[in-house]
XYZ file of C-alpha atoms in Angstrom:
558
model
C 21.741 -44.875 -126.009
C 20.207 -41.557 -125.568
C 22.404 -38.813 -125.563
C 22.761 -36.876 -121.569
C 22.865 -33.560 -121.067
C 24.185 -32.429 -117.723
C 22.268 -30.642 -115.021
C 24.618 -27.176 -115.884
C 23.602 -27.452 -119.832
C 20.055 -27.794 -118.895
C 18.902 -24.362 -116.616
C 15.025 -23.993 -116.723
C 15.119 -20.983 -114.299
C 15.695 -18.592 -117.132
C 13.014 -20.530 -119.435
C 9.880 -18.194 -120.915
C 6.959 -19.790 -120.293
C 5.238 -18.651 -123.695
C 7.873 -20.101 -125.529
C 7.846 -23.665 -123.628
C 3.930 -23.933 -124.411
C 4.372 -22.356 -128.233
C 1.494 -19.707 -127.687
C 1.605 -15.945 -128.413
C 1.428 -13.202 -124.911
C -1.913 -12.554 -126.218
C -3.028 -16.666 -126.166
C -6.163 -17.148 -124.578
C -7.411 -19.655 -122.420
C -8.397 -22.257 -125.417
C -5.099 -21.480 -126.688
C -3.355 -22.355 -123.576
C -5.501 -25.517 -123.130
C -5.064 -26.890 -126.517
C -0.763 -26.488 -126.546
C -0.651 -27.668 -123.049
C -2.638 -30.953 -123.747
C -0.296 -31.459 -127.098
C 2.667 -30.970 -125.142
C 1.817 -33.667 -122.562
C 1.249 -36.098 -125.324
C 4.626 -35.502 -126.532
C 6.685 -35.252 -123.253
C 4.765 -37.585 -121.104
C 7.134 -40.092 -119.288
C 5.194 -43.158 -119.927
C 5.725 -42.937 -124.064
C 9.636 -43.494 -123.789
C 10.784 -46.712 -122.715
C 14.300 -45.776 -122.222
C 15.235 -44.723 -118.787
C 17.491 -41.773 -119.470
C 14.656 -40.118 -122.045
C 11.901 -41.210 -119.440
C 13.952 -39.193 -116.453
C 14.158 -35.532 -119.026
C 10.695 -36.573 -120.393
C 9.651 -36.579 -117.330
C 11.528 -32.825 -116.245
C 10.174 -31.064 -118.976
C 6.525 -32.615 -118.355
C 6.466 -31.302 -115.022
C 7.924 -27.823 -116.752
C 5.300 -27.502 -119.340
C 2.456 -28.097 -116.599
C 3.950 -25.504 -114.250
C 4.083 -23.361 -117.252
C 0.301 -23.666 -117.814
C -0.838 -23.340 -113.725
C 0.723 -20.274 -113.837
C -0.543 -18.072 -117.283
C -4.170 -20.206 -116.623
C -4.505 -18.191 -113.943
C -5.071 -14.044 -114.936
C -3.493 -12.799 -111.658
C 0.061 -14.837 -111.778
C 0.152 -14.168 -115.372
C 0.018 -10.327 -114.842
C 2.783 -10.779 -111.849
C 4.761 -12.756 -114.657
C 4.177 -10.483 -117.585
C 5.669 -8.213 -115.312
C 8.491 -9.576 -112.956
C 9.007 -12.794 -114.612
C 9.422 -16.145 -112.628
C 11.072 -14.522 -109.199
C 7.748 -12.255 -109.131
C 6.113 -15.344 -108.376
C 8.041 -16.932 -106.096
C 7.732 -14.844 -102.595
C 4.626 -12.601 -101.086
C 5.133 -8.847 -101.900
C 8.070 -7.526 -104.406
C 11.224 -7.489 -102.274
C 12.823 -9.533 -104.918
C 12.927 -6.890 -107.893
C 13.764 -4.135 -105.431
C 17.422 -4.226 -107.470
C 15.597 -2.962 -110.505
C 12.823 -0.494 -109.167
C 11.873 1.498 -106.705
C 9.931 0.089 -103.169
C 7.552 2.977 -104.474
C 7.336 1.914 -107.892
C 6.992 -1.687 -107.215
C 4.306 -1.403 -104.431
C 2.431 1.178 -107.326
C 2.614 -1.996 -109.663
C 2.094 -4.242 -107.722
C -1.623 -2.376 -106.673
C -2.406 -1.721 -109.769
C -2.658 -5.761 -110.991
C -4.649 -6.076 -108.039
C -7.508 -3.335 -109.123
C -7.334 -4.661 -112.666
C -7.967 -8.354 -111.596
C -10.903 -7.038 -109.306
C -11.763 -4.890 -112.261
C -11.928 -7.919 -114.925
C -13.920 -10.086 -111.874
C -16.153 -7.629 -111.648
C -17.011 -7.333 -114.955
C -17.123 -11.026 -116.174
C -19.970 -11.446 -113.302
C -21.468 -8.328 -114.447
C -21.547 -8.322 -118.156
C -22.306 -4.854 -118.890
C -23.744 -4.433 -122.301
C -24.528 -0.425 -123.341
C -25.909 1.091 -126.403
C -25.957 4.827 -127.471
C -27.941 5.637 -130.509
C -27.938 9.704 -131.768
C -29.612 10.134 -134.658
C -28.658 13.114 -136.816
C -31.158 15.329 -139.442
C -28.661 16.735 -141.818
C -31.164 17.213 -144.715
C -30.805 20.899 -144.880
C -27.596 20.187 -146.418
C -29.044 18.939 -149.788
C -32.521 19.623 -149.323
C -32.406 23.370 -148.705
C -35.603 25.730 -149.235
C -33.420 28.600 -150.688
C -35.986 30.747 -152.080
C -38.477 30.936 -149.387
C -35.745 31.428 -146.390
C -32.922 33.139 -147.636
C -33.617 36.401 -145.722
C -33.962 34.254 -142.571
C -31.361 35.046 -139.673
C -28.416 32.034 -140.558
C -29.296 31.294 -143.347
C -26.855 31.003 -145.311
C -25.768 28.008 -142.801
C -27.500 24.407 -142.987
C -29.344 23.708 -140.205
C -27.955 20.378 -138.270
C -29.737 18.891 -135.455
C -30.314 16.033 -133.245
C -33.561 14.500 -133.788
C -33.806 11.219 -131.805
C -31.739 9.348 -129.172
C -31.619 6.007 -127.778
C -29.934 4.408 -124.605
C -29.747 1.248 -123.051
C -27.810 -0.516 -120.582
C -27.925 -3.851 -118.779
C -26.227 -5.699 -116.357
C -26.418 -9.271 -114.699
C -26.301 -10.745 -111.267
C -24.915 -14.323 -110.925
C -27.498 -15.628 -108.479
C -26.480 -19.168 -108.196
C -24.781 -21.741 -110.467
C -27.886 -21.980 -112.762
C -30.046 -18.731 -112.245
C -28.561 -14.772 -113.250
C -30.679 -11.698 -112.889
C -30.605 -9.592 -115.349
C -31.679 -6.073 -115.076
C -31.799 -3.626 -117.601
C -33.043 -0.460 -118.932
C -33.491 1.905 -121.713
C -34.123 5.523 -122.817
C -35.794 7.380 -125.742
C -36.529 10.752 -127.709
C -37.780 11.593 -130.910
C -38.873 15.321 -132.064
C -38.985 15.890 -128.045
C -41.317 13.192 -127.440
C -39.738 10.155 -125.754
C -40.136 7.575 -122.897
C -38.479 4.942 -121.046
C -38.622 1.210 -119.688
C -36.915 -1.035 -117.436
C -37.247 -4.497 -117.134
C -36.312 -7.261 -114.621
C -35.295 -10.634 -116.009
C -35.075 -14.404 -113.968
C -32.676 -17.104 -116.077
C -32.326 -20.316 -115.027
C -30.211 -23.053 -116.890
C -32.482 -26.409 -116.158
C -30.274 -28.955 -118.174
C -27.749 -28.859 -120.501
C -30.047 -28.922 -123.502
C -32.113 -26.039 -122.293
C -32.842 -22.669 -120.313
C -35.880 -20.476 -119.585
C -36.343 -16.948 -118.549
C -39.293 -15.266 -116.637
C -39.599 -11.042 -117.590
C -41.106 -7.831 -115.593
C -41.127 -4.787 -117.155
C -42.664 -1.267 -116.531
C -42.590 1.845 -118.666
C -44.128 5.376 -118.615
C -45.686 4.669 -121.895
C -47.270 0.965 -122.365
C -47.384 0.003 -118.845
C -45.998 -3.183 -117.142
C -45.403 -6.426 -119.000
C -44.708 -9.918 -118.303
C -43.286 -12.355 -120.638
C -41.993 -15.902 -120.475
C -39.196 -17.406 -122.651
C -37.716 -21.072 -123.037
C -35.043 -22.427 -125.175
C -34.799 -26.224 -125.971
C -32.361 -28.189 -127.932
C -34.240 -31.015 -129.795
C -31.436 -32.452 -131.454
C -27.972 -32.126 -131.892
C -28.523 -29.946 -134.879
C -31.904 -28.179 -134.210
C -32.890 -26.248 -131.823
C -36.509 -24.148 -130.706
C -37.515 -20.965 -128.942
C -40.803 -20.123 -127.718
C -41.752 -17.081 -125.970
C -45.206 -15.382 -124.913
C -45.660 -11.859 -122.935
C -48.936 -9.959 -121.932
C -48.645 -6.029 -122.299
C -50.522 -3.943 -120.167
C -51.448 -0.893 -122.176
C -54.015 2.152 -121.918
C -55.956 0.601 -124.846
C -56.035 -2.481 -122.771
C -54.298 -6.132 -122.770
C -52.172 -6.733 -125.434
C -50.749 -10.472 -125.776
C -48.111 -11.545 -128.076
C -46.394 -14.939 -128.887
C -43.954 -16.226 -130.811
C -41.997 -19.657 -132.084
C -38.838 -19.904 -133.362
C -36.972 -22.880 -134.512
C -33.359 -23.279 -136.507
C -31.632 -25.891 -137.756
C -27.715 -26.900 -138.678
C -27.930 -27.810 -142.700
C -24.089 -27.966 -141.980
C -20.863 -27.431 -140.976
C -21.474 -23.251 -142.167
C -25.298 -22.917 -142.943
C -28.437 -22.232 -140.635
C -31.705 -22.448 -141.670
C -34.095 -20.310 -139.317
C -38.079 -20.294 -139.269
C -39.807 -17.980 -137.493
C -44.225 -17.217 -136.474
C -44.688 -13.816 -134.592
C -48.637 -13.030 -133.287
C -49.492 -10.069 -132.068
C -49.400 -6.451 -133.079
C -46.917 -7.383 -135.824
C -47.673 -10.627 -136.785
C -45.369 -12.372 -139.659
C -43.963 -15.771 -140.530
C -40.256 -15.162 -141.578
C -37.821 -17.926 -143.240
C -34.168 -17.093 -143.629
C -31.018 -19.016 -144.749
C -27.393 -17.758 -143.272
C -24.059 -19.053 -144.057
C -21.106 -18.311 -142.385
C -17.921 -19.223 -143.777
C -14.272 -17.795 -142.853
C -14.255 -15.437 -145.761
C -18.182 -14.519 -146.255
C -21.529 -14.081 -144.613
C -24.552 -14.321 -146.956
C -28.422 -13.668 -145.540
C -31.506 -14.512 -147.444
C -34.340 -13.475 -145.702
C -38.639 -13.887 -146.421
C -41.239 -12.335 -144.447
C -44.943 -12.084 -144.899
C -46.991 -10.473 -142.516
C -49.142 -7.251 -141.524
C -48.158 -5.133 -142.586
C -44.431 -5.774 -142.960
C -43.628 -8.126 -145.594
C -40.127 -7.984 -147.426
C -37.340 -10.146 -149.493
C -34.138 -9.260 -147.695
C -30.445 -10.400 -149.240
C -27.117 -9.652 -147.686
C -23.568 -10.413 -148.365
C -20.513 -9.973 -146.339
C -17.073 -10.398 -147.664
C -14.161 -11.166 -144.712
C -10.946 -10.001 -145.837
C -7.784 -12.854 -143.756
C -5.827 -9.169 -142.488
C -4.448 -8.258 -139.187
C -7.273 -5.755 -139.321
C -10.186 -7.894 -139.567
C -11.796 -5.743 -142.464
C -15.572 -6.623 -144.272
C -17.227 -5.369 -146.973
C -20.666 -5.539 -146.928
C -23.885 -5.000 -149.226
C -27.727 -5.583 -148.958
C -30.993 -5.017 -150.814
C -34.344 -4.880 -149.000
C -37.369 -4.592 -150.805
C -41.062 -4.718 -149.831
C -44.240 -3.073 -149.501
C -43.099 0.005 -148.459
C -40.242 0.591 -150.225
C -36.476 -0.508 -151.496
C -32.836 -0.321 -149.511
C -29.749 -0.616 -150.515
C -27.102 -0.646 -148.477
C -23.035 -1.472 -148.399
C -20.326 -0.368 -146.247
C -16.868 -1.348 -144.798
C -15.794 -3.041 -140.909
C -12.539 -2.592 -139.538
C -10.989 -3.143 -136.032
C -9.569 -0.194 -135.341
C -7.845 -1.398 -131.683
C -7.555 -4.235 -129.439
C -11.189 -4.019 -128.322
C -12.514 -1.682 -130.813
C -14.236 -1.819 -134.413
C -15.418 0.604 -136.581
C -17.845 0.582 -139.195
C -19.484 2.805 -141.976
C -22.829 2.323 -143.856
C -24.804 4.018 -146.832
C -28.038 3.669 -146.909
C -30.439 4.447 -149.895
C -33.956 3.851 -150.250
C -37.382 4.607 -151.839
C -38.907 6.560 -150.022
C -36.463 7.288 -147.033
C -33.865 8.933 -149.242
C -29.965 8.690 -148.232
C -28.762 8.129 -144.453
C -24.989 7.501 -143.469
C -24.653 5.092 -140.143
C -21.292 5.161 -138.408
C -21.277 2.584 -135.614
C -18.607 1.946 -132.680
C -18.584 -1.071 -130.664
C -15.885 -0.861 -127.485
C -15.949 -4.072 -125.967
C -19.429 -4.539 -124.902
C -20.623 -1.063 -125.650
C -21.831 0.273 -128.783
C -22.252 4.047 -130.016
C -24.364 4.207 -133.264
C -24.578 7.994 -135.020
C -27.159 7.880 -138.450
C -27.074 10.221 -140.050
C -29.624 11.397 -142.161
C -28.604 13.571 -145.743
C -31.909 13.978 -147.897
C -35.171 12.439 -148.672
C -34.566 12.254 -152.226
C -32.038 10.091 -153.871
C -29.615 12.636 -154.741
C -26.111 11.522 -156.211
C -24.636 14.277 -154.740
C -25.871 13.220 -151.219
C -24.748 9.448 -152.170
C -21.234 10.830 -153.015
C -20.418 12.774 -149.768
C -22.121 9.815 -147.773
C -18.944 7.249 -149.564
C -16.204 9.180 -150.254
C -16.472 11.330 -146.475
C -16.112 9.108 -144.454
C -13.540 7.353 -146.144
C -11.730 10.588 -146.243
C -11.562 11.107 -143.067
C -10.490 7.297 -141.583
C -7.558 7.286 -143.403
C -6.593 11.235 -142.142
C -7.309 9.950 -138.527
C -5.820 6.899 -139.132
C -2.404 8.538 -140.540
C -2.365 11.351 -138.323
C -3.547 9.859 -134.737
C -3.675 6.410 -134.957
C -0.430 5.179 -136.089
C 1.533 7.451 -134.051
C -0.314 5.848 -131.159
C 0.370 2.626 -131.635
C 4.162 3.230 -132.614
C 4.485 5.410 -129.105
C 2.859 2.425 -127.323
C 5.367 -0.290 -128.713
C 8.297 1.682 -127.782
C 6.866 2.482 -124.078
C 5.977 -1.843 -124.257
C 9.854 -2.100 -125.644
C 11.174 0.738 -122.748
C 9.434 -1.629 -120.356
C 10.544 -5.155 -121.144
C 13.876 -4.252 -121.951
C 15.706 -5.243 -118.983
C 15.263 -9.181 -119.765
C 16.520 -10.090 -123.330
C 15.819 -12.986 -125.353
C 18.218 -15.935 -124.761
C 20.478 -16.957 -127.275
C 19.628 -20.478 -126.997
C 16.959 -22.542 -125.596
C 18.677 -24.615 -123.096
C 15.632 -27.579 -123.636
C 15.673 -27.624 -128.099
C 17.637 -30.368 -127.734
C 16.014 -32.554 -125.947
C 12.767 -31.408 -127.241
C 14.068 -32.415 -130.660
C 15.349 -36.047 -128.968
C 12.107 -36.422 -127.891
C 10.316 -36.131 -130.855
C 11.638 -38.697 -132.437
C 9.405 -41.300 -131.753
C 5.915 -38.840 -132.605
C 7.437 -37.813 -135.890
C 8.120 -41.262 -137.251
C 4.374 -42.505 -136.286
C 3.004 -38.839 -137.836
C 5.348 -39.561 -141.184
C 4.337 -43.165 -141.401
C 0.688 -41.799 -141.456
C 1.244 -39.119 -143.730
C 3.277 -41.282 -146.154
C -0.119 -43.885 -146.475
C -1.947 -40.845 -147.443
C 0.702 -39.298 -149.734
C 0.352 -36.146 -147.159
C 2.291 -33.189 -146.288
C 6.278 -34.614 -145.332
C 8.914 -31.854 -144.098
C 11.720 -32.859 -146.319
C 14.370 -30.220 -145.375
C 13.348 -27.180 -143.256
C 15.786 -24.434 -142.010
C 15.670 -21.343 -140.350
C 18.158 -18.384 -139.697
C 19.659 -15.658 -141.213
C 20.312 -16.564 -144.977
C 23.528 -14.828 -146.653
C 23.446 -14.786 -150.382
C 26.308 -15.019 -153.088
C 26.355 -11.736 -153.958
C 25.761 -9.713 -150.801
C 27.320 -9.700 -147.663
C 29.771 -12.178 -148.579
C 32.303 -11.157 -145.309
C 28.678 -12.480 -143.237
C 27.941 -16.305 -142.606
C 25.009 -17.886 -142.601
C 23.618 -18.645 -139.460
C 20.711 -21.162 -139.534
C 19.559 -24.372 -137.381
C 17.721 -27.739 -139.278
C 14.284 -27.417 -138.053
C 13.033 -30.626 -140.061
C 11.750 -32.529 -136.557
C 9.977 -30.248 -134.989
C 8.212 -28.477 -137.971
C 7.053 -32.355 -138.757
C 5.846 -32.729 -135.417
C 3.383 -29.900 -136.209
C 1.487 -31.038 -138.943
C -1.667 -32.085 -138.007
C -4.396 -33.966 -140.473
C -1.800 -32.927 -143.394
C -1.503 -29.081 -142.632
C 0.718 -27.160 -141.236
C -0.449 -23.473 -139.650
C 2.344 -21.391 -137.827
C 1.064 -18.310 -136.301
C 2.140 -14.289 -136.488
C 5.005 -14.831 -134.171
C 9.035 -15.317 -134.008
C 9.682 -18.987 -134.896
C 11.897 -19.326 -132.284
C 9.619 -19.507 -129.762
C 8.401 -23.112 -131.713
C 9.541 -26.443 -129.838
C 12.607 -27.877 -130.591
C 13.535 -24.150 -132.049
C 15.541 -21.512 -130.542
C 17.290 -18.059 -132.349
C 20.159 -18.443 -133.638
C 20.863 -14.655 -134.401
C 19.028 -12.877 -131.789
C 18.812 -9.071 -132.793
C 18.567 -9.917 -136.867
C 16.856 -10.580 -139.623
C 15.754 -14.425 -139.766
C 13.604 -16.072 -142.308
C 12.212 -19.852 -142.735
C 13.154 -22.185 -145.622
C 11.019 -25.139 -146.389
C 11.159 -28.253 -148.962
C 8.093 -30.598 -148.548
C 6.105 -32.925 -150.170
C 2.636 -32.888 -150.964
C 0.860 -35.756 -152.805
C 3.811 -36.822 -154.246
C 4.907 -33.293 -156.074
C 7.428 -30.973 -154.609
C 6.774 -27.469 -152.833
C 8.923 -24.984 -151.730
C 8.822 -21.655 -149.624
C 10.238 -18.923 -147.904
C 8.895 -17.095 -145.120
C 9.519 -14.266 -142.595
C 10.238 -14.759 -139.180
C 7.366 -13.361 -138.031
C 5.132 -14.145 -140.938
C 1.598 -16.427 -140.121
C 2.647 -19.726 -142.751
C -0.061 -22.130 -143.740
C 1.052 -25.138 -145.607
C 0.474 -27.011 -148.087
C -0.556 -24.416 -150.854
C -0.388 -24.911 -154.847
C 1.543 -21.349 -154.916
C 4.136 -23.135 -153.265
C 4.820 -26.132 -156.136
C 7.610 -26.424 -157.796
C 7.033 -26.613 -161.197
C 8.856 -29.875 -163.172
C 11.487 -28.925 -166.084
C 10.305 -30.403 -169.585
């Protein structure tokens, strides 16, 4: 017989819907999707025969779905965020008037509603910006000393802006399968410059392809039109074709090109590409994209750009997202080199830092910005000659000065903006204990058997023993007792395909879990078995955990 819990012992008013559908505040909508679909396989009514687990399946079913309608949707999920379940439940924000201000909550309030028109707006939109200022810092290393040191200044380098580029487009949902998209751009170099903007027609004709019509005027090569079509041929491959006519002072100018690409496999493209017109070119290139690394091979032969072109990218697994990159570029006209860093520096921001050195350009630093969907590019250009002074400054600088901004500004940012998120949320604390653990671990029963009988055929991953708490040792803290919870069922309900991946976030949240020491230091303790040898590991609470690992094996006494 199943075991009952009464109506009193089992309150989901209180609940937090983040913690019933095992996703972080920050889950997006895939994220939401794929728990909620798990947790209806687990919960749903029909898999438990007896009547007494069918009736609570059936109440916490009908909890995790009204968990997902409402943080699917960005506008209750602010309210929530927010005010929590009552926010949700009336028009207006009478209900909270016991904690804030009418003022206050009417400003809030407001506020959600200009950020949800903002984030509408902008998903129909789809702004997408680039600034380019190019900088001519060669009098730094490439000084004429002799000739112009009587000169007014002189004993300053001369620094100036050289070039400039902007562009900006938006798009214009027109029905379900055409957008407009209009856009436009801007540019200067040594005071001579121009400018073009251009008028684009997309319309989606099946779900294996899409093709765009293009008008375009500038002050410099006159209008253009231009055709473009995309076509999946098979599952794997896929072609691009596109033709224009340019309508120039010198007269018509056509151009056409073909592109098709092709899946080799699960992490490698293979790309061939014929350009005619004014620069004509056949181009081959190979790119694989992995988790940890990005490599580029690249082949082009045409007039009168031909090149070799290899690049690798190396992803470092950090909170930070941080790449190290190099490439060499050689050709007719020369050889680059080139290697730099990536970091995200915020929540929508990443920064990045390049050196470039070549035969006969000389030495250029690039420091690039991309905010969302705008990006701010600033090269900088050091000397024409391949000075290892020049290369130096170009490294070491910029490096320099990250980590003083980084110390200085951005950490202090981020801590102030925690505590104001702390100040803000503290008036509802984390329960003590998850009034629905329980049952979620008396419903899981049945799943973990079937997912141990499968793992077992395999010799897979099997959660043997699995705790988590505060842990006391022998010699510390002896006055102090242990306070942990046996998490074997539900961490064995988690593995999946004979893995197990917890995320960067408190355990307790986890079905079947709940915090037994709210307030303190709590850790995870796991025994498991992994093609027949033992493993073992400790991890912090809050600590992303990917199982099974050979780190983690327990090695046999002789």
């Amino acid at each position: 017989m199943a075991a009952s819990l009464d109506d009193d012992d089992f309150e989901f008013d209180n609940q937090d819907y983040y913690s019933l559908l095992n996703v972080r505040k920050e889950a997006t909508l895939e994220e939401l999707k794929a728990s909620y679909r798990r947790l209806c396989m687990l919960y749903h009514p029909d898999k438990h025969r007896d009547p007494e687990l069918k009736s609570q399946a059936e109440q916490l079913f009908n909890q995790v779905h009204q968990a997902y309608e409402v943080l699917s949707d960005a506008h209750s999920r602010a309210i929530y965020d927010i005010f929590g379940k009552k926010g949700l439940e009336v028009e207006g924000w009478e209900v909270v008037e016991r904690k804030r201000t009418p003022a206050e909550i009417r400003e809030e309030y407001e506020r959600l509603q200009r950020e949800r028109e903002e984030r509408r707006l902008q998903q129909r939109t789809n702004p997408k910006g680039t600034i380019s200022v190019g900088v001519d810092a060669t009098d730094l290393f490439d000084r004429y000393d002799e000739d112009f040191e009587e000169m007014p200044g002189g004993g300053f380098p001369h620094i100036e802006i050289n070039k400039m580029h902007i562009s900006q487009s938006i798009e214009a949902p027109l029905t379900n399968s055409d957008t407009a998209v209009l856009s436009g751009s801007l540019s200067t170099h040594n005071g001579n410059g121009g400018g073009n903007i251009n008028m684009t027609v997309r319309r989606v004709t099946s779900a294996k392809g899409w093709g765009e019509l293009e008008l375009g005027a500038g002050d410099i090569l006159g209008p253009l039109i231009g055709l473009k079509v995309f076509r999946n041929l098979t599952s794997r491959c896929f072609l691009t074709a596109q033709c224009g006519l340019q309508f120039s002072p010198r007269g018509l100018r056509p151009s056409c090109s073909l592109m098709t690409a092709r899946h080799l496999d699960q992490n490698t493209m293979g790309y061939l590409q014929w350009r005619w017109g004014p620069n004509s070119a056949m181009t081959t290139s190979l790119v694989r994209d992995t988790k940890s690394s990005h490599f580029t091979l690249a082949l082009q032969l045409g007039v009168p750009h031909s090149y070799l072109m290899m690049s690798y990218q190396y992803k470092f697994q950090d909170e930070d997202q941080t790449k190290v990159k190099g490439s060499v570029k050689t050709g007719w006209f020369g050889t680059v080199v080139e290697y730099g860093a990536e970091r995200k520096i915020s929540r929508h921001s990443v920064l990045s830092a390049t050196v470039s050195i070549g035969v006969p350009q000389g030495v250029t630093l690039k420091i690039k910005l991309a905010r969302a969907s705008q990006t701010y590019l600033f090269p900088v250009h050091l000397t024409d000659q391949l000075l290892p002074s020049a290369v130096f400054y170009a490294t070491v600088g910029p490096l320099l000065v990250y980590m003083a901004i980084h110390r200085l500004i951005v950490i202090p940012y981020t801590q102030a903006q925690k505590e104001q998120s702390s100040i803000l949320f503290c008036s509802s604390p984390p329960p003590l204990l998850s009034p629905w653990a329980p049952l979620q671990v008396l419903l899981m029963q049945e799943s973990v058997r079937r997912i141990k009988e499968a793992e077992e055929s395999k010799m897979g991953l099997i959660i043997l023993n699995a705790w988590y708490g505060k842990f006391v040792s022998d010699t510390s803290q002896k006055q102090e007792k242990a306070k942990v919870i046996d998490v074997t069922v539900p961490l064995q309900c988690l593995v999946k395909d004979s893995k197990l991946i917890l995320t960067e976030a408190s355990k307790a949240g986890l079905p079947g879990f709940y915090d037994p020491c709210v307030g303190e230091e709590k850790s995870l303790k796991l025994l498991y078995q992994f093609r027949g040898v033992m493993h073992q590991v400790i991890s912090a609470d809050t600590e992303s955990l990917r199982i099974p690992k050979q780190s983690h094996r327990i090695e046999s006494e002789s």
